[in-house]
N, CA, C and O atoms as a MOPAC input file, in Angstrom:
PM7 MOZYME 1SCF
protein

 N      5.38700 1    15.83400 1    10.20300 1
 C      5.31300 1    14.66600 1     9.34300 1
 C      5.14500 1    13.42200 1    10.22100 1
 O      5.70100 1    13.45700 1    11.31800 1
 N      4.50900 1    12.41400 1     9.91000 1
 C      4.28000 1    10.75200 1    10.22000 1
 C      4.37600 1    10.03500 1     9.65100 1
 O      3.80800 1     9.89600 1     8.56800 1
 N      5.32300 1     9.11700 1    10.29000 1
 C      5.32100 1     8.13300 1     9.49000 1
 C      4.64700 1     6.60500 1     9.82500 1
 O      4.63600 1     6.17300 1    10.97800 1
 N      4.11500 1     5.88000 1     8.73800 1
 C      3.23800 1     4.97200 1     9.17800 1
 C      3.75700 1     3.39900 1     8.55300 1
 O      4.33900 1     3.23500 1     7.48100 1
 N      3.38000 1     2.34500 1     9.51800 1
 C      4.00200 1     1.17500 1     8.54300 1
 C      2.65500 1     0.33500 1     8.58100 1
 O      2.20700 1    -0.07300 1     9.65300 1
 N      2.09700 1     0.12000 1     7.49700 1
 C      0.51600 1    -0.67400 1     7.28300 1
 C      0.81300 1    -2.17400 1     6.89600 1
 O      1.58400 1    -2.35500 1     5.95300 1
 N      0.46400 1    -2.87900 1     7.31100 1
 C     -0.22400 1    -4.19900 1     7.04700 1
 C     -1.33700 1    -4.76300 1     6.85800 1
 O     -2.30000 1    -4.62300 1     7.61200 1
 N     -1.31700 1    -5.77600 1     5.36700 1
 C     -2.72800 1    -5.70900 1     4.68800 1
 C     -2.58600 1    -7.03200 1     4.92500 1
 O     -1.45900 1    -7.51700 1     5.02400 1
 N     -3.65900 1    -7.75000 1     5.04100 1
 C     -3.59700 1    -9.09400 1     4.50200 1
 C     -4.54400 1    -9.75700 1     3.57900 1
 O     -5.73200 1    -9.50600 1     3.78400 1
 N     -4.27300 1   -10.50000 1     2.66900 1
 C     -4.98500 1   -10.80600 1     1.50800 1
 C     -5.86000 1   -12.43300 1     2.30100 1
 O     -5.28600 1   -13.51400 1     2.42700 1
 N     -7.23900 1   -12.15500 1     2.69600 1
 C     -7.61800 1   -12.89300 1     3.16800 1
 C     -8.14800 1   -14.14000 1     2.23400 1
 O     -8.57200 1   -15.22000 1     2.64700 1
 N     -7.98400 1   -13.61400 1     0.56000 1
 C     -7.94600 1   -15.64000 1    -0.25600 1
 C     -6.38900 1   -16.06900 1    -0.07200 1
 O     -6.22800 1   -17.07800 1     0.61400 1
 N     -5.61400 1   -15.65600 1    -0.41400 1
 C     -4.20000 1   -16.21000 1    -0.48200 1
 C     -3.63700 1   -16.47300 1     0.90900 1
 O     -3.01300 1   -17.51800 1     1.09500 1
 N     -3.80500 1   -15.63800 1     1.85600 1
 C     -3.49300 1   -15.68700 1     3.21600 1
 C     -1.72800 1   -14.76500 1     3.30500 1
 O     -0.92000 1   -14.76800 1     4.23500 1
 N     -1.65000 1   -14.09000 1     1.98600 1
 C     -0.50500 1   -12.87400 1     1.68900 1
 C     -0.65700 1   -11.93700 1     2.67100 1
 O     -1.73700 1   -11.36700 1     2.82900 1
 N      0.36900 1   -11.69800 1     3.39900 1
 C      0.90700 1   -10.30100 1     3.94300 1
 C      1.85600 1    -9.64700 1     3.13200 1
 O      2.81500 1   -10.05300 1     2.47600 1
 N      1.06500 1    -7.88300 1     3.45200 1
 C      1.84400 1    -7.08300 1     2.28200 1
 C      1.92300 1    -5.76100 1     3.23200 1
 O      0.88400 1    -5.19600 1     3.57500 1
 N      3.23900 1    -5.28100 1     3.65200 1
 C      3.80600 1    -4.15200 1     4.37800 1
 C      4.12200 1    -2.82200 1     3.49000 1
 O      5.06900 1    -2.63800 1     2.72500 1
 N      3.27500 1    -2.13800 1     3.75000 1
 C      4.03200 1    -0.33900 1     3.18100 1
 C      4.12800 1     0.43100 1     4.31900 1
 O      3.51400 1     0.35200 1     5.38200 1
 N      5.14400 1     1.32500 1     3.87600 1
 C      5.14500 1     2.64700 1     4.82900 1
 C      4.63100 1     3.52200 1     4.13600 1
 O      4.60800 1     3.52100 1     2.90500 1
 N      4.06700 1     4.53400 1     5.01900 1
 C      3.54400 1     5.53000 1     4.68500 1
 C      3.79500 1     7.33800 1     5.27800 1
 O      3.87400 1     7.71500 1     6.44800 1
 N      3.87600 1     8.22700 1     3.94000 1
 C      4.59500 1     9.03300 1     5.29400 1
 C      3.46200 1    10.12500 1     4.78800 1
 O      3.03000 1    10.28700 1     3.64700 1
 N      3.09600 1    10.87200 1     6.09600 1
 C      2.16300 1    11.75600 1     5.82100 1
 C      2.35600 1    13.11500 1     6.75800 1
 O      2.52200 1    13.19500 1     7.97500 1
 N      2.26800 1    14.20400 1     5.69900 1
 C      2.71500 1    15.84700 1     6.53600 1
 C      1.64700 1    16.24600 1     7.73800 1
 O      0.82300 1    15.46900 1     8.22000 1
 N      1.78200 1    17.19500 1     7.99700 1
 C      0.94400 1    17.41700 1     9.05000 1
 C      0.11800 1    17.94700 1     8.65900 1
 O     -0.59900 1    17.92800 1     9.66000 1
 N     -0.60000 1    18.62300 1     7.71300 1
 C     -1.70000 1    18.77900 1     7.12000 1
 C     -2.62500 1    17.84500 1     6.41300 1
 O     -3.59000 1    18.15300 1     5.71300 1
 N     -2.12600 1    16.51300 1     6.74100 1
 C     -2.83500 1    14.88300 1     6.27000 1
 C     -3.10100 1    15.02100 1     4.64600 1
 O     -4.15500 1    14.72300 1     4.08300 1
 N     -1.96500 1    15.51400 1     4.05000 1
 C     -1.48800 1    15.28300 1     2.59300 1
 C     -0.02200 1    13.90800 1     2.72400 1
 O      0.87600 1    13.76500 1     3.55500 1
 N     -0.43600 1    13.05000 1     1.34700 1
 C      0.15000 1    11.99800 1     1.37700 1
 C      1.67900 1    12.87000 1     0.57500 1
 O      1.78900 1    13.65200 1    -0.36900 1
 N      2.70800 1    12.20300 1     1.58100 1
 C      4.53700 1    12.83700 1     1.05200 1
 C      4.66400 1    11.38500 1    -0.16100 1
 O      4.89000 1    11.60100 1    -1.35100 1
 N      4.49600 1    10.10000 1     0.33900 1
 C      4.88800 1     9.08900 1     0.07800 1
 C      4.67400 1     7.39100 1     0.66600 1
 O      4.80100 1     7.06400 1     1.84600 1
 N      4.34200 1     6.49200 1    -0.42400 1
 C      4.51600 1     5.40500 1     0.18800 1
 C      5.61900 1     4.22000 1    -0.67800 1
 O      5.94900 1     4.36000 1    -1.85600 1
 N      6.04500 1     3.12100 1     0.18100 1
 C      6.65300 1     2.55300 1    -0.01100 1
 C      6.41000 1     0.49100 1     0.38500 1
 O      6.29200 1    -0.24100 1     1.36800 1
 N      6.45500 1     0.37900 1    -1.16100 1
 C      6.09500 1    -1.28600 1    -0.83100 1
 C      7.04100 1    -1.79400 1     0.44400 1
 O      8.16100 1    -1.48600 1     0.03500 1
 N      7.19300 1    -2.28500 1     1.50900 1
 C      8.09100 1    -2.91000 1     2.06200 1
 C      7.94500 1    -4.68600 1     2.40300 1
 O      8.56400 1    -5.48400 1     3.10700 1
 N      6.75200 1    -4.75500 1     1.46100 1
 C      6.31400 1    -6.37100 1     1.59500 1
 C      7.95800 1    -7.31600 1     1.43200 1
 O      8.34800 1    -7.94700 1     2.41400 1
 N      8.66100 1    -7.31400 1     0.34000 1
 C      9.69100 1    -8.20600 1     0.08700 1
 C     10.60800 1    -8.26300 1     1.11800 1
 O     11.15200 1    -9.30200 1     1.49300 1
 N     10.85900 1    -6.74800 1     1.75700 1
 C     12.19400 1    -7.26100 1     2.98900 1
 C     11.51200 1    -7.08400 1     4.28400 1
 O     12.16800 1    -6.88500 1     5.30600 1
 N     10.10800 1    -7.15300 1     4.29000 1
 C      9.73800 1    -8.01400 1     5.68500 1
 C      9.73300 1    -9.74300 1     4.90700 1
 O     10.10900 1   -10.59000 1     5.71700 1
 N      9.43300 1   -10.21200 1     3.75600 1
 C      9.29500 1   -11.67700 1     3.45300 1
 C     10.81800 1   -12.25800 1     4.01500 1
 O     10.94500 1   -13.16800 1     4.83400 1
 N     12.10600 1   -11.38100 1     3.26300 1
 C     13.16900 1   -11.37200 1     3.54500 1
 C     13.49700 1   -11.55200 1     4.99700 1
 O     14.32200 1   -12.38000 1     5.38400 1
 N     13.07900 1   -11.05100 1     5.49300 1
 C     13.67500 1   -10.54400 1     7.17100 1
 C     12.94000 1   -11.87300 1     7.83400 1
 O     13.74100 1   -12.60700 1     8.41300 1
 N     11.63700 1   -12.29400 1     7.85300 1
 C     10.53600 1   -13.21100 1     8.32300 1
 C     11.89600 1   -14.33900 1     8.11700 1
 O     12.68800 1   -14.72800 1     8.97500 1
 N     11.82000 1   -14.69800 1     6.59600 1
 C     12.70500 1   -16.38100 1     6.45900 1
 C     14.23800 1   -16.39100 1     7.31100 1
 O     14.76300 1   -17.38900 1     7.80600 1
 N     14.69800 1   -15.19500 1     7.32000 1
 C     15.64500 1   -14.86400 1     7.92000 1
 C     15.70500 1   -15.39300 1     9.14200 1
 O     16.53500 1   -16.27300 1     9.37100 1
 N     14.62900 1   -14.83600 1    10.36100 1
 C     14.60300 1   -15.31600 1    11.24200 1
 C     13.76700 1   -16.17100 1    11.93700 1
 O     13.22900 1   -16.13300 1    13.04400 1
 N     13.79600 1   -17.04500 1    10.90300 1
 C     12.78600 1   -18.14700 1    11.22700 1
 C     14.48600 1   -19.32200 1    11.25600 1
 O     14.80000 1   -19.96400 1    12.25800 1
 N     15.17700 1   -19.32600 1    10.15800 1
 C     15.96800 1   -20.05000 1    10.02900 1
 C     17.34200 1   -20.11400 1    11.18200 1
 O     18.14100 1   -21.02600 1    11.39000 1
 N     17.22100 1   -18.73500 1    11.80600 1
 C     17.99700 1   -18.95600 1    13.10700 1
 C     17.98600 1   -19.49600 1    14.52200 1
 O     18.99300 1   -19.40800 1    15.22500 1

């Protein structure tokens, strides 16, 4: 299994949007997962320290 963390960026808005991705070893998709909000989370986080 692999796991993958993708970043898209929405080149009108200038949005970054993070998923993980996990994929078996026969390159069938197990699962993905939005993780855009707690990288937004984590970003303001440590910007403010």
């Amino acid at each position: 299994m692999a796991l993958f963390e993708i970043g898209v960026k929405d080149i009108v808005t200038k949005n970054y949007y993070f998923f993980e991705v996990k994929i078996r070893d026969d390159n069938s998709l197990i699962s993905t997962k939005d993780l855009s909000e707690l990288n937004r989370k984590n970003h303001h986080k440590n910007q403010a320290d």
